[in-house]
Amino acid sequence: MSTSIPATPLNSWQEELIQAIDNPRELLEVLHLPMTLLPAAEAASNLFGLKVPRPFVERMRKGDPNDPLLRQVLPLGDELKESEGYQVDPLQEQNTTADPGLVHKYKSRVLLIAAPNCAINCRYCFRRHFPYQDNNPARAEWLQTFATIAADDNINEVILSGGDPLANSDRQLQWMVDQLAQIAHVKRLRIHTRLPIVIPQRITDATLRWLTSSRLQTIVVLHSNHPAELDDDVANSVKRLRAAHITVLNQAVLLKSVNDDLTTQVSLSERLFDIGALPYYLHLPDKVQATAHFDIQQSEAIALHQQMQSQLSGFLVPKLVKEEPGQSQKTLIF
Ligand SMILES: *Cc1c(COP(=O)(O)O)cnc(C)c1O
Ligand code: SF4
């Protein structure tokens, strides 16, 4: 592998967004899967649409309905079951948004819904029921939110989340960062994104420009759940971020029949470090309606996490956490 900074990819990421597969029949055809899966896929996608970019589909094994990447995006009949104890908004985020696009639950950091949509629709998503249409502020409304941040000097970090913040244009993101950098007590900018995983060419020169042009220290937290997601194109994008002195971390969700085994978790951590990212969090899934089939017993998660500690260098073991409504931080699980 060469050590020089790789060149900008030529394919346009916007083009890939537009071309994403949103038709269950097409997905099954492309992957040579049986049409017996179609009725359930169509029924479940009426509730939460199918959306998966083609560069991500290309990393799936053809003819395998249990492929771990496919399982994250294929709508299943299981989603139509009502499960007791699973809610639409388990984290009660919808009560915390007094200012446009703002989720302020933790003292030192705020989260901004910096884009109303994602490049991919993950079936396990805890925000699958989020009312994004009510959280798509115009610039004038953002100014109100930035004024709230400016008025609270406990806040030293601003997290761009979504949706997926990188689904927004580089121009808009540059504007937001310019505004945030004017707030003296904000030191850090953190971007939580799955876009460089599903469409690696999203990291353009313009992206690197707004990520590095301000005085803010910048952290990118990738969302990858499986080592098979981390192909050479993803590695190339992470390399570009690292070459721009950006800290790159990863958070994953522990998902039944996707990544709930020791081999997968160990290779995820190893592969992340190989490409230049550190494991940060391993989340237990939230109790979101229509996602119960991904859920894992907490005791099993703890046992798995302990086995990971015996096989991985300490810095390659992500923190096992869950989110509980009303808590002022994520809950560490032992
Ligand atoms: C997860 C989260 C954060 C960031 O928490 P860290 O533990 O610092 O990663 C901030 N705000 C909200 C609402 C969150 O859900
Ligand atoms: S990228 Fe994140 S926010 Fe978007 S659908 Fe997937 S899990 Fe949900």
Tab-separated table of C-alpha atoms and ligand atoms in Angstrom:
chain	number	residue	atom	x	y	z
A	1	MET	CA	0.000	0.000	0.000
A	2	SER	CA	1.314	3.436	-0.898
A	3	THR	CA	1.743	6.000	1.850
A	4	SER	CA	0.800	9.043	-0.227
A	5	ILE	CA	-2.625	10.620	0.178
A	6	PRO	CA	-5.003	8.874	-2.211
A	7	ALA	CA	-6.636	10.953	-4.930
A	8	THR	CA	-10.249	12.101	-4.859
A	9	PRO	CA	-12.568	9.370	-6.116
A	10	LEU	CA	-14.263	10.285	-9.372
A	11	ASN	CA	-17.728	8.853	-8.774
A	12	SER	CA	-20.168	11.316	-7.363
A	13	TRP	CA	-21.626	10.322	-4.003
A	14	GLN	CA	-24.837	12.192	-4.778
A	15	GLU	CA	-25.249	9.978	-7.804
A	16	GLU	CA	-24.876	6.896	-5.588
A	17	LEU	CA	-27.489	8.295	-3.199
A	18	ILE	CA	-29.965	8.722	-6.035
A	19	GLN	CA	-29.166	5.276	-7.437
A	20	ALA	CA	-29.633	3.495	-4.092
A	21	ILE	CA	-31.855	0.412	-4.330
A	22	ASP	CA	-35.293	1.103	-2.848
A	23	ASN	CA	-37.262	-1.663	-4.522
A	24	PRO	CA	-37.278	-5.017	-2.655
A	25	ARG	CA	-37.692	-6.994	-5.881
A	26	GLU	CA	-34.590	-5.406	-7.398
A	27	LEU	CA	-32.534	-6.123	-4.290
A	28	LEU	CA	-33.537	-9.797	-4.349
A	29	GLU	CA	-32.771	-10.028	-8.075
A	30	VAL	CA	-29.359	-8.393	-7.824
A	31	LEU	CA	-28.414	-10.774	-5.008
A	32	HIS	CA	-29.908	-13.895	-6.659
A	33	LEU	CA	-32.251	-14.447	-3.727
A	34	PRO	CA	-35.546	-16.372	-3.826
A	35	MET	CA	-38.696	-14.372	-4.564
A	36	THR	CA	-40.357	-16.142	-1.616
A	37	LEU	CA	-38.796	-13.345	0.458
A	38	LEU	CA	-40.640	-10.684	-1.521
A	39	PRO	CA	-44.125	-10.442	0.087
A	40	ALA	CA	-42.723	-9.888	3.594
A	41	ALA	CA	-40.086	-7.492	2.277
A	42	GLU	CA	-42.734	-5.423	0.515
A	43	ALA	CA	-45.063	-5.391	3.521
A	44	ALA	CA	-42.308	-4.323	5.940
A	45	SER	CA	-40.925	-1.721	3.545
A	46	ASN	CA	-44.313	-0.010	3.496
A	47	LEU	CA	-43.708	0.922	7.138
A	48	PHE	CA	-40.049	1.916	6.763
A	49	GLY	CA	-38.706	2.019	3.236
A	50	LEU	CA	-35.920	-0.102	1.850
A	51	LYS	CA	-32.876	1.981	0.986
A	52	VAL	CA	-29.406	0.600	0.319
A	53	PRO	CA	-26.631	2.133	-1.805
A	54	ARG	CA	-25.112	-0.093	-4.454
A	55	PRO	CA	-21.505	0.095	-3.203
A	56	PHE	CA	-22.802	-1.524	0.006
A	57	VAL	CA	-24.805	-4.169	-1.872
A	58	GLU	CA	-21.645	-5.106	-3.789
A	59	ARG	CA	-20.064	-6.254	-0.524
A	60	MET	CA	-22.869	-8.771	0.145
A	61	ARG	CA	-22.545	-12.471	-0.714
A	62	LYS	CA	-24.829	-13.432	-3.578
A	63	GLY	CA	-27.434	-16.117	-2.906
A	64	ASP	CA	-27.093	-15.909	0.892
A	65	PRO	CA	-30.221	-14.653	2.690
A	66	ASN	CA	-28.245	-14.671	5.958
A	67	ASP	CA	-25.475	-12.382	4.757
A	68	PRO	CA	-24.725	-10.075	7.708
A	69	LEU	CA	-24.790	-6.922	5.572
A	70	LEU	CA	-28.057	-7.918	3.946
A	71	ARG	CA	-29.689	-8.662	7.293
A	72	GLN	CA	-29.121	-5.043	8.316
A	73	VAL	CA	-31.198	-3.722	5.414
A	74	LEU	CA	-33.633	-6.400	4.220
A	75	PRO	CA	-37.206	-5.753	5.426
A	76	LEU	CA	-38.568	-8.869	7.169
A	77	GLY	CA	-41.987	-10.040	8.306
A	78	ASP	CA	-40.657	-9.994	11.883
A	79	GLU	CA	-40.918	-6.200	11.785
A	80	LEU	CA	-44.689	-6.397	11.557
A	81	LYS	CA	-45.042	-8.070	14.956
A	82	GLU	CA	-46.020	-5.879	17.889
A	83	SER	CA	-43.555	-6.633	20.693
A	84	GLU	CA	-44.381	-5.838	24.264
A	85	GLY	CA	-41.966	-3.457	25.965
A	86	TYR	CA	-40.752	-2.026	22.632
A	87	GLN	CA	-41.635	1.586	21.913
A	88	VAL	CA	-41.636	4.079	19.083
A	89	ASP	CA	-39.346	6.556	20.865
A	90	PRO	CA	-37.651	4.565	23.656
A	91	LEU	CA	-35.096	7.289	24.379
A	92	GLN	CA	-37.754	9.992	24.635
A	93	GLU	CA	-35.750	12.231	22.329
A	94	GLN	CA	-38.874	13.786	20.938
A	95	ASN	CA	-39.363	15.690	24.202
A	96	THR	CA	-35.912	17.218	24.260
A	97	THR	CA	-36.046	19.239	21.065
A	98	ALA	CA	-37.055	22.716	22.237
A	99	ASP	CA	-34.789	24.369	19.651
A	100	PRO	CA	-34.828	23.363	15.995
A	101	GLY	CA	-32.673	20.284	15.348
A	102	LEU	CA	-31.255	20.242	18.887
A	103	VAL	CA	-31.097	17.245	21.249
A	104	HIS	CA	-29.549	18.371	24.530
A	105	LYS	CA	-29.504	15.509	27.012
A	106	TYR	CA	-25.887	15.464	28.210
A	107	LYS	CA	-24.297	18.367	30.021
A	108	SER	CA	-21.104	19.009	28.055
A	109	ARG	CA	-22.256	18.084	24.576
A	110	VAL	CA	-25.231	18.612	22.334
A	111	LEU	CA	-26.436	16.676	19.368
A	112	LEU	CA	-27.704	18.350	16.202
A	113	ILE	CA	-30.003	16.599	13.746
A	114	ALA	CA	-27.881	17.939	10.899
A	115	ALA	CA	-29.701	16.080	8.121
A	116	PRO	CA	-33.220	14.715	7.965
A	117	ASN	CA	-32.334	11.527	6.101
A	118	CYS	CA	-29.751	8.770	5.728
A	119	ALA	CA	-27.990	7.111	2.821
A	120	ILE	CA	-29.197	3.727	4.035
A	121	ASN	CA	-32.190	2.556	6.023
A	122	CYS	CA	-30.981	0.200	8.738
A	123	ARG	CA	-33.764	-2.055	9.957
A	124	TYR	CA	-32.561	-1.890	13.581
A	125	CYS	CA	-32.508	1.916	13.591
A	126	PHE	CA	-33.604	3.488	16.856
A	127	ARG	CA	-34.651	6.587	14.953
A	128	ARG	CA	-36.767	4.712	12.388
A	129	HIS	CA	-39.853	6.387	13.840
A	130	PHE	CA	-38.262	9.826	14.347
A	131	PRO	CA	-40.342	12.738	13.020
A	132	TYR	CA	-37.619	14.110	10.777
A	133	GLN	CA	-40.027	16.269	8.833
A	134	ASP	CA	-40.407	18.348	12.035
A	135	ASN	CA	-36.634	18.485	12.455
A	136	ASN	CA	-35.387	19.956	9.210
A	137	PRO	CA	-34.541	23.517	10.189
A	138	ALA	CA	-33.873	26.327	7.750
A	139	ARG	CA	-30.812	28.509	8.298
A	140	ALA	CA	-32.725	31.143	10.282
A	141	GLU	CA	-33.912	28.419	12.656
A	142	TRP	CA	-30.417	27.021	13.018
A	143	LEU	CA	-29.283	30.471	14.140
A	144	GLN	CA	-31.713	30.192	17.051
A	145	THR	CA	-30.197	26.821	17.991
A	146	PHE	CA	-26.640	28.178	17.727
A	147	ALA	CA	-27.675	31.067	20.022
A	148	THR	CA	-28.840	28.512	22.606
A	149	ILE	CA	-25.467	26.750	22.394
A	150	ALA	CA	-23.660	30.092	22.682
A	151	ALA	CA	-25.625	30.883	25.845
A	152	ASP	CA	-24.527	27.695	27.659
A	153	ASP	CA	-20.813	27.530	28.337
A	154	ASN	CA	-21.072	23.989	29.730
A	155	ILE	CA	-21.180	22.869	26.122
A	156	ASN	CA	-17.701	22.165	24.767
A	157	GLU	CA	-18.583	19.736	22.004
A	158	VAL	CA	-21.150	19.719	19.221
A	159	ILE	CA	-22.134	16.432	17.649
A	160	LEU	CA	-23.534	16.393	14.146
A	161	SER	CA	-25.906	13.490	13.874
A	162	GLY	CA	-29.073	12.779	11.958
A	163	GLY	CA	-30.279	11.041	10.012
A	164	ASP	CA	-26.772	11.070	8.683
A	165	PRO	CA	-25.077	14.489	8.760
A	166	LEU	CA	-23.055	13.611	5.670
A	167	ALA	CA	-26.292	13.216	3.713
A	168	ASN	CA	-26.275	17.017	3.801
A	169	SER	CA	-24.263	19.008	1.259
A	170	ASP	CA	-20.690	20.057	1.943
A	171	ARG	CA	-21.806	23.655	1.437
A	172	GLN	CA	-24.402	23.505	4.181
A	173	LEU	CA	-22.045	21.657	6.513
A	174	GLN	CA	-19.315	24.231	5.906
A	175	TRP	CA	-21.817	26.943	6.888
A	176	MET	CA	-22.764	25.138	10.100
A	177	VAL	CA	-19.159	24.592	11.093
A	178	ASP	CA	-18.320	28.240	10.414
A	179	GLN	CA	-21.160	29.295	12.732
A	180	LEU	CA	-20.212	26.831	15.474
A	181	ALA	CA	-16.537	27.814	15.370
A	182	GLN	CA	-17.574	31.341	16.381
A	183	ILE	CA	-18.801	30.067	19.758
A	184	ALA	CA	-15.749	30.386	22.005
A	185	HIS	CA	-16.571	27.585	24.460
A	186	VAL	CA	-17.142	24.993	21.710
A	187	LYS	CA	-13.843	23.144	21.346
A	188	ARG	CA	-14.760	20.045	19.421
A	189	LEU	CA	-16.849	18.999	16.491
A	190	ARG	CA	-17.925	15.376	16.283
A	191	ILE	CA	-19.561	13.794	13.244
A	192	HIS	CA	-21.505	10.557	13.675
A	193	THR	CA	-21.920	8.986	10.271
A	194	ARG	CA	-22.461	5.752	8.385
A	195	LEU	CA	-22.012	7.390	4.980
A	196	PRO	CA	-18.270	6.722	4.547
A	197	ILE	CA	-19.097	3.046	5.176
A	198	VAL	CA	-21.955	2.704	2.704
A	199	ILE	CA	-20.727	5.218	0.078
A	200	PRO	CA	-16.991	5.611	0.713
A	201	GLN	CA	-16.544	8.272	-1.986
A	202	ARG	CA	-18.561	10.640	0.257
A	203	ILE	CA	-15.241	11.863	1.688
A	204	THR	CA	-14.499	14.422	-1.005
A	205	ASP	CA	-11.920	17.208	-1.028
A	206	ALA	CA	-14.729	19.629	-0.114
A	207	THR	CA	-15.584	17.428	2.880
A	208	LEU	CA	-12.004	17.469	4.080
A	209	ARG	CA	-12.005	21.244	3.679
A	210	TRP	CA	-14.882	21.939	6.097
A	211	LEU	CA	-13.676	19.229	8.448
A	212	THR	CA	-10.319	20.959	8.788
A	213	SER	CA	-10.875	24.641	7.998
A	214	SER	CA	-11.990	25.767	11.463
A	215	ARG	CA	-10.166	25.952	14.803
A	216	LEU	CA	-12.339	23.068	16.116
A	217	GLN	CA	-10.792	19.673	16.806
A	218	THR	CA	-12.641	17.161	14.718
A	219	ILE	CA	-13.646	13.593	15.433
A	220	VAL	CA	-15.442	11.330	12.983
A	221	VAL	CA	-17.321	8.419	14.529
A	222	LEU	CA	-18.061	5.822	11.874
A	223	HIS	CA	-20.935	3.384	12.245
A	224	SER	CA	-19.821	-0.006	11.058
A	225	ASN	CA	-21.189	-3.249	12.423
A	226	HIS	CA	-19.281	-5.905	10.523
A	227	PRO	CA	-15.744	-6.366	9.142
A	228	ALA	CA	-17.136	-7.287	5.697
A	229	GLU	CA	-18.329	-3.657	5.431
A	230	LEU	CA	-14.754	-2.410	5.579
A	231	ASP	CA	-13.468	-2.916	2.048
A	232	ASP	CA	-10.562	-1.145	0.354
A	233	ASP	CA	-12.694	1.859	-0.646
A	234	VAL	CA	-13.695	2.411	2.986
A	235	ALA	CA	-10.060	1.989	4.018
A	236	ASN	CA	-9.110	4.628	1.453
A	237	SER	CA	-11.641	7.112	2.850
A	238	VAL	CA	-10.470	6.571	6.409
A	239	LYS	CA	-6.923	7.088	5.205
A	240	ARG	CA	-7.927	10.445	3.725
A	241	LEU	CA	-9.515	11.485	7.037
A	242	ARG	CA	-6.435	10.410	8.971
A	243	ALA	CA	-4.140	12.231	6.586
A	244	ALA	CA	-6.153	15.378	7.443
A	245	HIS	CA	-5.412	14.789	11.175
A	246	ILE	CA	-8.960	13.783	12.025
A	247	THR	CA	-9.518	11.317	14.867
A	248	VAL	CA	-11.513	8.362	13.558
A	249	LEU	CA	-13.543	6.141	15.887
A	250	ASN	CA	-16.225	3.535	15.306
A	251	GLN	CA	-19.413	2.637	17.042
A	252	ALA	CA	-21.333	-0.544	16.394
A	253	VAL	CA	-24.648	-1.979	17.442
A	254	LEU	CA	-24.689	-5.552	18.744
A	255	LEU	CA	-27.230	-7.298	16.512
A	256	LYS	CA	-28.478	-10.856	16.646
A	257	SER	CA	-27.387	-12.933	13.629
A	258	VAL	CA	-25.313	-10.031	12.298
A	259	ASN	CA	-22.358	-9.619	14.644
A	260	ASP	CA	-23.215	-11.354	17.942
A	261	ASP	CA	-20.293	-13.786	17.863
A	262	LEU	CA	-16.715	-13.609	19.044
A	263	THR	CA	-15.042	-14.166	15.660
A	264	THR	CA	-16.952	-11.304	14.042
A	265	GLN	CA	-16.347	-8.874	16.891
A	266	VAL	CA	-12.636	-9.665	17.054
A	267	SER	CA	-12.197	-9.247	13.313
A	268	LEU	CA	-14.240	-6.032	13.356
A	269	SER	CA	-11.906	-4.486	15.937
A	270	GLU	CA	-8.780	-5.771	14.193
A	271	ARG	CA	-9.937	-4.592	10.781
A	272	LEU	CA	-10.920	-1.177	12.156
A	273	PHE	CA	-7.465	-0.661	13.562
A	274	ASP	CA	-5.856	-1.931	10.360
A	275	ILE	CA	-7.601	0.818	8.412
A	276	GLY	CA	-6.959	3.537	11.007
A	277	ALA	CA	-10.056	3.658	13.250
A	278	LEU	CA	-10.449	2.829	16.935
A	279	PRO	CA	-13.460	0.974	18.374
A	280	TYR	CA	-15.424	3.327	20.636
A	281	TYR	CA	-18.841	1.933	21.583
A	282	LEU	CA	-20.653	-1.357	21.182
A	283	HIS	CA	-24.318	-0.535	21.765
A	284	LEU	CA	-27.004	-2.871	22.914
A	285	PRO	CA	-29.973	-2.315	20.614
A	286	ASP	CA	-32.633	0.042	21.957
A	287	LYS	CA	-36.108	-1.298	22.623
A	288	VAL	CA	-37.604	0.070	19.411
A	289	GLN	CA	-40.836	-1.294	17.999
A	290	ALA	CA	-40.237	-3.539	14.926
A	291	THR	CA	-36.630	-4.359	15.875
A	292	ALA	CA	-37.108	-7.021	18.579
A	293	HIS	CA	-35.681	-9.752	16.327
A	294	PHE	CA	-32.244	-8.084	16.553
A	295	ASP	CA	-32.264	-8.035	20.344
A	296	ILE	CA	-29.734	-9.852	22.517
A	297	GLN	CA	-29.956	-10.759	26.187
A	298	GLN	CA	-27.810	-8.451	28.281
A	299	SER	CA	-26.177	-11.465	29.977
A	300	GLU	CA	-25.136	-12.848	26.563
A	301	ALA	CA	-23.727	-9.460	25.575
A	302	ILE	CA	-21.685	-9.305	28.762
A	303	ALA	CA	-20.326	-12.814	28.213
A	304	LEU	CA	-19.349	-11.947	24.642
A	305	HIS	CA	-17.705	-8.719	25.764
A	306	GLN	CA	-15.628	-10.604	28.348
A	307	GLN	CA	-14.429	-13.040	25.690
A	308	MET	CA	-13.478	-10.072	23.510
A	309	GLN	CA	-11.324	-8.720	26.333
A	310	SER	CA	-9.386	-11.971	26.443
A	311	GLN	CA	-8.655	-11.894	22.699
A	312	LEU	CA	-8.079	-8.217	21.961
A	313	SER	CA	-5.611	-5.565	23.023
A	314	GLY	CA	-7.279	-3.358	25.608
A	315	PHE	CA	-7.590	-0.395	23.254
A	316	LEU	CA	-9.377	-2.560	20.696
A	317	VAL	CA	-12.225	-3.466	23.064
A	318	PRO	CA	-15.164	-1.089	22.558
A	319	LYS	CA	-17.153	0.011	25.606
A	320	LEU	CA	-20.338	-2.002	25.953
A	321	VAL	CA	-23.145	0.496	26.529
A	322	LYS	CA	-26.849	1.021	26.395
A	323	GLU	CA	-28.940	4.144	26.384
A	324	GLU	CA	-31.600	4.665	28.963
A	325	PRO	CA	-34.099	7.497	28.882
A	326	GLY	CA	-33.475	10.261	31.375
A	327	GLN	CA	-29.810	9.344	32.014
A	328	SER	CA	-27.192	12.061	31.639
A	329	GLN	CA	-24.760	9.690	29.909
A	330	LYS	CA	-24.721	6.282	28.264
A	331	THR	CA	-24.860	3.389	30.721
A	332	LEU	CA	-21.727	1.236	30.830
A	333	ILE	CA	-22.500	-2.473	31.124
A	334	PHE	CA	-20.297	-4.964	32.966
B	1	LIG	C1	-24.773	9.424	22.568
B	1	LIG	C2	-25.181	10.808	22.740
B	1	LIG	C3	-24.226	11.810	22.958
B	1	LIG	C4	-22.748	11.517	22.997
B	1	LIG	O1	-22.407	10.715	24.072
B	1	LIG	P1	-20.905	10.234	24.244
B	1	LIG	O2	-20.977	9.286	25.395
B	1	LIG	O3	-20.071	11.429	24.533
B	1	LIG	O4	-20.502	9.573	22.978
B	1	LIG	C5	-24.678	13.097	23.149
B	1	LIG	N1	-25.990	13.406	23.124
B	1	LIG	C6	-26.933	12.464	22.937
B	1	LIG	C7	-28.351	12.855	22.940
B	1	LIG	C8	-26.562	11.134	22.728
B	1	LIG	O5	-27.496	10.214	22.510
B	2	SF4	S1	-27.500	5.270	9.299
B	2	SF4	FE1	-27.924	5.388	11.521
B	2	SF4	S2	-29.636	6.853	11.704
B	2	SF4	FE2	-29.532	6.179	9.548
B	2	SF4	S3	-30.945	4.431	9.382
B	2	SF4	FE3	-28.905	3.587	9.799
B	2	SF4	S4	-28.824	3.390	12.041
B	2	SF4	FE4	-30.516	4.786	11.554
